[in-house]
PDB file of C-alpha atoms in Angstrom:
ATOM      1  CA  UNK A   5       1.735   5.065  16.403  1.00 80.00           C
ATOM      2  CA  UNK A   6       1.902   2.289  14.111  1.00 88.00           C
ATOM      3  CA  UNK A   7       4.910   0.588  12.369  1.00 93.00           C
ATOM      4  CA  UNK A   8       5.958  -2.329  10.587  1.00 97.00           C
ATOM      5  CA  UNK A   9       9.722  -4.210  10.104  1.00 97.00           C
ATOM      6  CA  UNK A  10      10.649  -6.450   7.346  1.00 97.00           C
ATOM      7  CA  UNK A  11      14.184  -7.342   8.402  1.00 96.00           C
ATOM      8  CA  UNK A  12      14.802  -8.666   4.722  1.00 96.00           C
ATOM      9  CA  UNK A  13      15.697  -6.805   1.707  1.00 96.00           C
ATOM     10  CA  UNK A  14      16.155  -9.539  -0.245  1.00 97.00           C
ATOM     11  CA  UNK A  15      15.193 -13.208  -0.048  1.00 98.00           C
ATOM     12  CA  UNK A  16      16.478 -15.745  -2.382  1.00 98.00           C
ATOM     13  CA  UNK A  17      15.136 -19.735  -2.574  1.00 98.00           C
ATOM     14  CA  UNK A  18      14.924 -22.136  -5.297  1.00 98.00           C
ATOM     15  CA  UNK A  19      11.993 -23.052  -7.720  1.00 98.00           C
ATOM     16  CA  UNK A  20       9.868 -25.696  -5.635  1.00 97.00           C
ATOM     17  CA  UNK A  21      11.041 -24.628  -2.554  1.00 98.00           C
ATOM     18  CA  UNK A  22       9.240 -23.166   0.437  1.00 98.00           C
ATOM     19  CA  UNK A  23       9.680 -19.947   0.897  1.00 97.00           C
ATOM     20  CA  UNK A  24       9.197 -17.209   4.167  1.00 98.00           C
ATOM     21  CA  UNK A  25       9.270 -13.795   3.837  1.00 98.00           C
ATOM     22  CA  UNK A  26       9.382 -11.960   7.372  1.00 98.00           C
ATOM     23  CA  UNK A  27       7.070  -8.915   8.916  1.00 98.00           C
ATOM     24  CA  UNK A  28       6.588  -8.039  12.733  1.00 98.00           C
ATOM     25  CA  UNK A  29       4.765  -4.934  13.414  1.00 96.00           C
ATOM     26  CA  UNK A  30       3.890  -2.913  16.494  1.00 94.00           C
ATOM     27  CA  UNK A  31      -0.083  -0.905  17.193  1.00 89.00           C
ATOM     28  CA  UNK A  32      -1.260   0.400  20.003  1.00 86.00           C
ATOM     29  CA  UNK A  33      -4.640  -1.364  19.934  1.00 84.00           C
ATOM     30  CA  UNK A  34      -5.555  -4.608  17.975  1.00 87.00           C
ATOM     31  CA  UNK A  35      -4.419  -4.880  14.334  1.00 90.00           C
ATOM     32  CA  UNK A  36      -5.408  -5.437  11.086  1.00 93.00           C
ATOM     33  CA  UNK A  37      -2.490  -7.313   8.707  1.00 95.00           C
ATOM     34  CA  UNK A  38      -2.045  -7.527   5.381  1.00 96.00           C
ATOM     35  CA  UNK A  39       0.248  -8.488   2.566  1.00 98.00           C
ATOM     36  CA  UNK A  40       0.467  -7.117  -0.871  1.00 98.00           C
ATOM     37  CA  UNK A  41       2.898  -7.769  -4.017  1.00 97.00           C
ATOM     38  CA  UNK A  42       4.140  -4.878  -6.501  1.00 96.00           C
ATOM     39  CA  UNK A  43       5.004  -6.295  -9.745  1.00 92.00           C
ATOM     40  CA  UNK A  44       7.326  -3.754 -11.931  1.00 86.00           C
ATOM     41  CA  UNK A  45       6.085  -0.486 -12.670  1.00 78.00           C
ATOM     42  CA  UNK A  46       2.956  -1.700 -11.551  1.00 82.00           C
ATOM     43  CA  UNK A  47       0.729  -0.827  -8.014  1.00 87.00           C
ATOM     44  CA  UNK A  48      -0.085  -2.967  -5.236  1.00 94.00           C
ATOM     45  CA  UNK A  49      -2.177  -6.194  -5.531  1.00 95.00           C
ATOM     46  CA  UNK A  50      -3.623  -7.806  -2.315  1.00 95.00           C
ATOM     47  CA  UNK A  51      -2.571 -10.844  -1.395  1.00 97.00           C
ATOM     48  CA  UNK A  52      -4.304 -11.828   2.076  1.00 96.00           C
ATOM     49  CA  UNK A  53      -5.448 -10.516   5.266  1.00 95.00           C
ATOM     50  CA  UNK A  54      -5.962 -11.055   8.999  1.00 95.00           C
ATOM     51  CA  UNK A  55      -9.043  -9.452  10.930  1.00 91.00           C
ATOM     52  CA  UNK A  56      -9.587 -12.253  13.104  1.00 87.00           C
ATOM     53  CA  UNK A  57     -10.151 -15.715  14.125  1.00 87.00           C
ATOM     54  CA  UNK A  58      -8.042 -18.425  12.983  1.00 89.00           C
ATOM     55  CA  UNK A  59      -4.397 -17.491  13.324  1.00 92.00           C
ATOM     56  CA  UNK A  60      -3.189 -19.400   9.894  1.00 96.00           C
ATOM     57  CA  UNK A  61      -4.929 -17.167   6.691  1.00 96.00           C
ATOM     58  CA  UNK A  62      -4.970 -18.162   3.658  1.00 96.00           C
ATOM     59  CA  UNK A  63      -4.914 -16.237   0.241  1.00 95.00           C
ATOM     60  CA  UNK A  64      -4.374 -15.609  -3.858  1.00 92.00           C
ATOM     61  CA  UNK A  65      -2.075 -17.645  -5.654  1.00 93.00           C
ATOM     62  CA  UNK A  66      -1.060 -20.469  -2.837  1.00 96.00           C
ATOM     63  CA  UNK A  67       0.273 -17.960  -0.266  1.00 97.00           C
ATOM     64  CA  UNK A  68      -0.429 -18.136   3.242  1.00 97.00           C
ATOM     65  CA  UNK A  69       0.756 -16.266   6.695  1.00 98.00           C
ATOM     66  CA  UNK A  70       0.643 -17.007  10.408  1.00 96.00           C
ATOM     67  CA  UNK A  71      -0.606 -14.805  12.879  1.00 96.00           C
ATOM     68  CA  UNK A  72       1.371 -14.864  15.944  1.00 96.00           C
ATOM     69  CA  UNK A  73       0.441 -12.200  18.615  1.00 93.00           C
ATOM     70  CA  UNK A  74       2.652 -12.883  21.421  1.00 94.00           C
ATOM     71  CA  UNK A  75       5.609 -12.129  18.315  1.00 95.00           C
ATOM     72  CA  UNK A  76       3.690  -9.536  16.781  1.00 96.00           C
ATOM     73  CA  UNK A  77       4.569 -11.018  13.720  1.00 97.00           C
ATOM     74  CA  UNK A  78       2.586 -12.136  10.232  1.00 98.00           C
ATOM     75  CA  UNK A  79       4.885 -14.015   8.196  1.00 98.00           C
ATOM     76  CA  UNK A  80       4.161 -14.923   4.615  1.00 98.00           C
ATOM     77  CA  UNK A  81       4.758 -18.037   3.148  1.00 98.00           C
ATOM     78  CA  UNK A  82       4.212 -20.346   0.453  1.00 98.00           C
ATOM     79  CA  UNK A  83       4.916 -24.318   0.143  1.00 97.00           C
ATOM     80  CA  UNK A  84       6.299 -24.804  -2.971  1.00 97.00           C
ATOM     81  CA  UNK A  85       7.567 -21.543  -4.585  1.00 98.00           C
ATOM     82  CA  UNK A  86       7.373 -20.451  -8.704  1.00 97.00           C
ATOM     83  CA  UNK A  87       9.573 -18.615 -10.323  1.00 97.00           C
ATOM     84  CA  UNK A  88       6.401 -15.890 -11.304  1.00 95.00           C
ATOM     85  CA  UNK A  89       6.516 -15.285  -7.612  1.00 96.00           C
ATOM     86  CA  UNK A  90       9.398 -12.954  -7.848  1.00 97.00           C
ATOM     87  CA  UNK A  91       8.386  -9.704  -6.785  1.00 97.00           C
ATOM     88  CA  UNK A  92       8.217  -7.058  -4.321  1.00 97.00           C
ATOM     89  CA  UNK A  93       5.994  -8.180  -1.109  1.00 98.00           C
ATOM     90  CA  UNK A  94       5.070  -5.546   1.286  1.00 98.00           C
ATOM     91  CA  UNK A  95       3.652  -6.013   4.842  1.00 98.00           C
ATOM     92  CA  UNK A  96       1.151  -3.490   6.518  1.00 96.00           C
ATOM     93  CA  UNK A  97      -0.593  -2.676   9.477  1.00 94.00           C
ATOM     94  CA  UNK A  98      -3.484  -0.976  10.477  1.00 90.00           C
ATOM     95  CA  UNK A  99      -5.256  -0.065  13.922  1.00 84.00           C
ATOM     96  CA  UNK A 100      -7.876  -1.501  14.464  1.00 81.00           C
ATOM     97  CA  UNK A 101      -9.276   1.598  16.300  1.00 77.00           C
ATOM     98  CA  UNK A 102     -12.050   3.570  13.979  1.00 66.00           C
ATOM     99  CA  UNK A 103      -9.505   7.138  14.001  1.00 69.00           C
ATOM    100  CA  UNK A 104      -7.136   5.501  12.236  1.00 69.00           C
ATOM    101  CA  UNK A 105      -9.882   5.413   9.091  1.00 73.00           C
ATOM    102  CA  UNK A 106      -8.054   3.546   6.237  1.00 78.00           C
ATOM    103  CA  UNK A 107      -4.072   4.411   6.797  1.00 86.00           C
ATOM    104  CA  UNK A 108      -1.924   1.951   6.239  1.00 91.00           C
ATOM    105  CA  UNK A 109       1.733   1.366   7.187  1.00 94.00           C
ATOM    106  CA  UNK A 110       3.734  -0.241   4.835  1.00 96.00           C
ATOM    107  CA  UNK A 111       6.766  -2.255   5.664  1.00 97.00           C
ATOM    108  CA  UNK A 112      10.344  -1.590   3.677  1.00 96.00           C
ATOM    109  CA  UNK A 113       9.123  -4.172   1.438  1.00 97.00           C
ATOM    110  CA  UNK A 114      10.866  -7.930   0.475  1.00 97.00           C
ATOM    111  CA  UNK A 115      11.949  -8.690  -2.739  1.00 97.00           C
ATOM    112  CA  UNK A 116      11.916 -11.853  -3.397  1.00 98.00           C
ATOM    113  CA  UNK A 117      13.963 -13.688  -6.049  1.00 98.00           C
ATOM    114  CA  UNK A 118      13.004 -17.293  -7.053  1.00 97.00           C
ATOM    115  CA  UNK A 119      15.786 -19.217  -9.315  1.00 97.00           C
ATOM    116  CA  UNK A 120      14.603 -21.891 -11.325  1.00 95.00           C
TER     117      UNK A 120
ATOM    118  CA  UNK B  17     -16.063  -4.535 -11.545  1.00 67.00           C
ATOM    119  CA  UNK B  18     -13.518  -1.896 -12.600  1.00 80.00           C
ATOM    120  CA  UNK B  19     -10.716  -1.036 -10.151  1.00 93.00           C
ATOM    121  CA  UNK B  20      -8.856   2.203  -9.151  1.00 97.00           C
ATOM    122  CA  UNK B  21      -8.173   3.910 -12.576  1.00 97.00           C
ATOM    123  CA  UNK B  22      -5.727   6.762 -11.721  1.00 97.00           C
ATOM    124  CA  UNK B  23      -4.714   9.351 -14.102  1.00 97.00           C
ATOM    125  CA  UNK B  24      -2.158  10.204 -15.743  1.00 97.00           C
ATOM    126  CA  UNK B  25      -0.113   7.749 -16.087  1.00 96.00           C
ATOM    127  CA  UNK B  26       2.946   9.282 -16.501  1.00 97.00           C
ATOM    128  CA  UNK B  27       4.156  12.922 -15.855  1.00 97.00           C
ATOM    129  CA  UNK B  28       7.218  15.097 -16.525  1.00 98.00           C
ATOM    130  CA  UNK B  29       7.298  18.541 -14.594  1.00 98.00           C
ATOM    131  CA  UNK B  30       9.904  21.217 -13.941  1.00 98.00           C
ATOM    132  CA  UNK B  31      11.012  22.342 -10.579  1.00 98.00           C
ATOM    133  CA  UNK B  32       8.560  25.174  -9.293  1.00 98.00           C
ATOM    134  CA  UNK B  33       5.503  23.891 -11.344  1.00 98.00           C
ATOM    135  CA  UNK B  34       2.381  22.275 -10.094  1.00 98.00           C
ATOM    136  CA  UNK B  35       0.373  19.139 -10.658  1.00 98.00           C
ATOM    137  CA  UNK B  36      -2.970  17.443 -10.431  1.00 98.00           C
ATOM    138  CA  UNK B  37      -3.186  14.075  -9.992  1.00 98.00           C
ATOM    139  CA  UNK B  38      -6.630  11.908 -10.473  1.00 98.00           C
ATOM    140  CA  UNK B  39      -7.960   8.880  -8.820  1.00 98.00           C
ATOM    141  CA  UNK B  40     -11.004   6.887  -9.506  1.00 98.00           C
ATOM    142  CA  UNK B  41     -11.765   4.615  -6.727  1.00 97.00           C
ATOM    143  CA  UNK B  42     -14.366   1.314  -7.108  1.00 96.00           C
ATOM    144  CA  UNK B  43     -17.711   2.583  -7.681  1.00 94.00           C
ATOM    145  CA  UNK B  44     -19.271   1.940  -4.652  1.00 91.00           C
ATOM    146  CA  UNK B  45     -15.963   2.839  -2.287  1.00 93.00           C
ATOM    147  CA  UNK B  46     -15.908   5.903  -0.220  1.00 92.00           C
ATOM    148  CA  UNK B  47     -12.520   6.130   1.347  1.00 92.00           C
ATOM    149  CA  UNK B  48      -9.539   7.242  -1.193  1.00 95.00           C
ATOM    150  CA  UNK B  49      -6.023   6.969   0.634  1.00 95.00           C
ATOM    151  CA  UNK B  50      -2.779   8.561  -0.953  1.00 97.00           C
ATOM    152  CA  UNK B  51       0.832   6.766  -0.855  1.00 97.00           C
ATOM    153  CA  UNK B  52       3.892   8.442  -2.206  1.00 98.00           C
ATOM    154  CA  UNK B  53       6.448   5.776  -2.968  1.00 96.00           C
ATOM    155  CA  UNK B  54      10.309   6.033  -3.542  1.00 95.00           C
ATOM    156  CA  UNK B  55      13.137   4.022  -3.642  1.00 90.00           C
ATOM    157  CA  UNK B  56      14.708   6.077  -0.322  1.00 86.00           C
ATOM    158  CA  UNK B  57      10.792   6.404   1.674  1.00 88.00           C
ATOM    159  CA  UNK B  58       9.402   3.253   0.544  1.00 91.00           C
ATOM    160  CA  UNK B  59       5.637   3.469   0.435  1.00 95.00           C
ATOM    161  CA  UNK B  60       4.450   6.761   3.195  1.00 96.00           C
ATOM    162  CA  UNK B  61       1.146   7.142   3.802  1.00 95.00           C
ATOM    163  CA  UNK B  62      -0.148  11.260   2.355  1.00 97.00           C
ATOM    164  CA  UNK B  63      -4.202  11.672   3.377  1.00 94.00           C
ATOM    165  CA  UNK B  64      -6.925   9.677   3.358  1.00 94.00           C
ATOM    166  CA  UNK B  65     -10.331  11.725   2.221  1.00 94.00           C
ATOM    167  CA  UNK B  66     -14.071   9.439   3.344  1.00 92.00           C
ATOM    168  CA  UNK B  67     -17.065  11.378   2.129  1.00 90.00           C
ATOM    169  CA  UNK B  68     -15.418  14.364   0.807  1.00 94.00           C
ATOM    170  CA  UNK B  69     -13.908  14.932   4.200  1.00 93.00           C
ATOM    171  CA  UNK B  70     -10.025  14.266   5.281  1.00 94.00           C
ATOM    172  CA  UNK B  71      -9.815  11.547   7.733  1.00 89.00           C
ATOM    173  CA  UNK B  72      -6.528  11.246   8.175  1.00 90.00           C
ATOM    174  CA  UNK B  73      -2.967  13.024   7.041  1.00 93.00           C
ATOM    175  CA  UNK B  74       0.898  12.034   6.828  1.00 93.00           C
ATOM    176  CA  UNK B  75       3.928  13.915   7.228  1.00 93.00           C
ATOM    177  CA  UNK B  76       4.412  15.993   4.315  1.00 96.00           C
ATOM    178  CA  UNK B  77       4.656  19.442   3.647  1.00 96.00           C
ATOM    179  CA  UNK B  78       1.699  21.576   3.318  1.00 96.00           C
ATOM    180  CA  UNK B  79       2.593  21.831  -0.578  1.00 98.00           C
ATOM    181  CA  UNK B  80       0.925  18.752  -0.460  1.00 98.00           C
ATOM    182  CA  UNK B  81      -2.903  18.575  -0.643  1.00 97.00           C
ATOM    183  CA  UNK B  82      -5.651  16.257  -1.627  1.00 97.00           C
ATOM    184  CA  UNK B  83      -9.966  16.826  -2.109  1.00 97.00           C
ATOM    185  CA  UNK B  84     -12.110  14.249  -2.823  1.00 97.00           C
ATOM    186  CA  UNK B  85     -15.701  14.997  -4.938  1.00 97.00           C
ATOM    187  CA  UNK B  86     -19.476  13.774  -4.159  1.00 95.00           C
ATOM    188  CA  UNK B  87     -18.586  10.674  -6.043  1.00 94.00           C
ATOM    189  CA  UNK B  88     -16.013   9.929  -3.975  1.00 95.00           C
ATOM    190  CA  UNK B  89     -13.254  10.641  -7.007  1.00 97.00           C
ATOM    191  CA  UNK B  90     -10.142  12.168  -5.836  1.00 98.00           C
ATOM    192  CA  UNK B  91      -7.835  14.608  -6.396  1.00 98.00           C
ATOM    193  CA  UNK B  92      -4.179  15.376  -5.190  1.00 98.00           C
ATOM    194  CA  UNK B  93      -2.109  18.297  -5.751  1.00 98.00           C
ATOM    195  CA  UNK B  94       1.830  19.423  -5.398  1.00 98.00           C
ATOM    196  CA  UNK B  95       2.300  22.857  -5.544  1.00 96.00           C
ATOM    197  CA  UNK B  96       5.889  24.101  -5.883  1.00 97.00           C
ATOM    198  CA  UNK B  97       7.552  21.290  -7.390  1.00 98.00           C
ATOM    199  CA  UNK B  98      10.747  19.981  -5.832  1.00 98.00           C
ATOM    200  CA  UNK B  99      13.132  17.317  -7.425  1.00 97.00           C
ATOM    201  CA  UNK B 100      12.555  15.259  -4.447  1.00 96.00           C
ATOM    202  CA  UNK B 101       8.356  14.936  -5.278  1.00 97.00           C
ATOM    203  CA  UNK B 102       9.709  11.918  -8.328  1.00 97.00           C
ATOM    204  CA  UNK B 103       8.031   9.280  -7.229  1.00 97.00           C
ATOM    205  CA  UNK B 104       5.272   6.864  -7.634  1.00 96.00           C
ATOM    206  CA  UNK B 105       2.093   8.178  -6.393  1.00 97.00           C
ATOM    207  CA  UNK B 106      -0.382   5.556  -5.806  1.00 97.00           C
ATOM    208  CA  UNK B 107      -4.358   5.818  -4.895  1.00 97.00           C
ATOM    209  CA  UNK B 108      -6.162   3.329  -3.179  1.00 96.00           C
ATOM    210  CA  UNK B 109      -9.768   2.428  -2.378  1.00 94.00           C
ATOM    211  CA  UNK B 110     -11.644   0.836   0.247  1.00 91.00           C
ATOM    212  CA  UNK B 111     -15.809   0.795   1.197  1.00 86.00           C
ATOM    213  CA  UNK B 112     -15.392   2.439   4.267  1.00 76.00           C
ATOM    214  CA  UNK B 113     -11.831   2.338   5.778  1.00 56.00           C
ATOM    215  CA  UNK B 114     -12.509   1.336   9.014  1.00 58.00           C
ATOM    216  CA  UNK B 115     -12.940  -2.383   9.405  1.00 70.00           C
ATOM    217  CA  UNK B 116     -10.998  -4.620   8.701  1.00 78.00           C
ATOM    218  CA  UNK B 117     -11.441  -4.730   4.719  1.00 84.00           C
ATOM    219  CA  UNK B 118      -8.373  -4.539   2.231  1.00 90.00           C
ATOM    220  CA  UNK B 119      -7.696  -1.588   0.002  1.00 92.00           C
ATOM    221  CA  UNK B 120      -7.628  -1.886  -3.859  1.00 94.00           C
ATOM    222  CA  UNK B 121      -4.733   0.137  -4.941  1.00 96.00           C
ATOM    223  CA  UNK B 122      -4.090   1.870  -8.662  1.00 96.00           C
ATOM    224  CA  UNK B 123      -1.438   1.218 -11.101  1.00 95.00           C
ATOM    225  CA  UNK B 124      -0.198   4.656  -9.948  1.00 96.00           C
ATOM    226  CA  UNK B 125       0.753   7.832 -11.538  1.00 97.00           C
ATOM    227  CA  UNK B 126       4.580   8.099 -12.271  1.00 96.00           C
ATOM    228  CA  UNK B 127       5.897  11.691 -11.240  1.00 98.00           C
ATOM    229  CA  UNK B 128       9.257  12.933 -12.918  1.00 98.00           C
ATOM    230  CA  UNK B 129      10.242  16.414 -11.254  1.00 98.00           C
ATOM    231  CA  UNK B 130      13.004  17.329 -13.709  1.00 97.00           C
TER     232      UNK B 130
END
């Protein structure tokens, strides 16, 4: 079985400041991670991914997240945050193991509120 | 490229109806996944359908189904309508599903059960 945590409902930071949104998850075999942002009434847009390699990924729109196996954790973060990065930021997981096809596990989700 | 078109948009039913749901995936993409999301659930994973066949299934009821045509469009269906079925349904799309690429998700197909 696969699952993911986000232990944050809610994260709040300032315009220009960095901002971290949490995830850990837990798979049986290796994992695939991902993040993905929900804008109102809208679906899910992709935001980055790890497969493998270099534990630091890099994606769309300045956001980045560390790998970090020994934590089983994928945090998202961002340098300098805007206030057109509040939204709803979801972390999933998926087995790397061919049976699990294309399910994905979603997280609770994060919003997260930037003030100017 | 166009993405995941799903259709309708929006729905109204009454308790004890049924309804069909549409998804277009990326032309090209052969795995269609199904996500029911609520305020309560969060985002659950329904079915996942890869060359017309079901690859994978959630936890729901068997009032919940799913088929997916030759060109890889998809369909879901909720028989028996409960109050509890409002929610966003969302569709997403992949090339194959298993590797390690993303999924391109709809804008989703709001469900009022009324």
């Amino acid at each position: 079985a696969q699952s993911v945590a986000q232990p944050e409902d809610q994260v709040n930071v300032a315009e220009g400041n960095p901002l971290t949104v949490k995830c850990t998850y837990s798979v049986s075999g290796n994992p695939y991670l991902f993040w993905y942002v929900q804008y109102p009434n809208r679906g899910l847009q992709f935001l980055l991914k790890y497969i493998t390699g270099d534990n630091l990924v890099k994606g769309s729109y300045g956001f980045e997240a560390e790998f970090n196996k020994s934590q089983t954790s994928f945090h998202l973060k961002k340098p300098s945050a805007l206030v057109s990065d509040s939204a709803l930021y979801f972390c999933a997981v998926r087995d790397q193991k061919k049976s699990s096809g294309d399910k994905l596990t979603f997280g609770t989700g994060t919003r997260l509120a930037v003030r100017p | 490229k166009a993405g995941v078109t799903q259709t309708p948009r929006y729905l109204i039913k009454t308790r004890g109806q049924q309804v069909t749901l549409s998804c277009s995936p990326i032309s090209g993409h052969r795995s269609v996944s199904w996500y029911q999301q609520t305020p309560g659930q969060g985002l659950q994973f329904l079915f996942e359908y890869f060359s017309e066949t079901q690859r994978n299934k959630g936890n729901f009821p068997g009032r919940f189904s799913g088929r997916q045509f030759s060109n890889s469009r998809s369909e879901m269906n909720v028989s028996t309508l409960e109050l509890g079925d409002s929610a966003l349904y969302l569709c997403a799309s992949s090339p194959s599903g298993a590797s390690g690429t993303e999924a391109f998700f709809g804008q989703g197909t709001r469900l009022t059960v009324v």
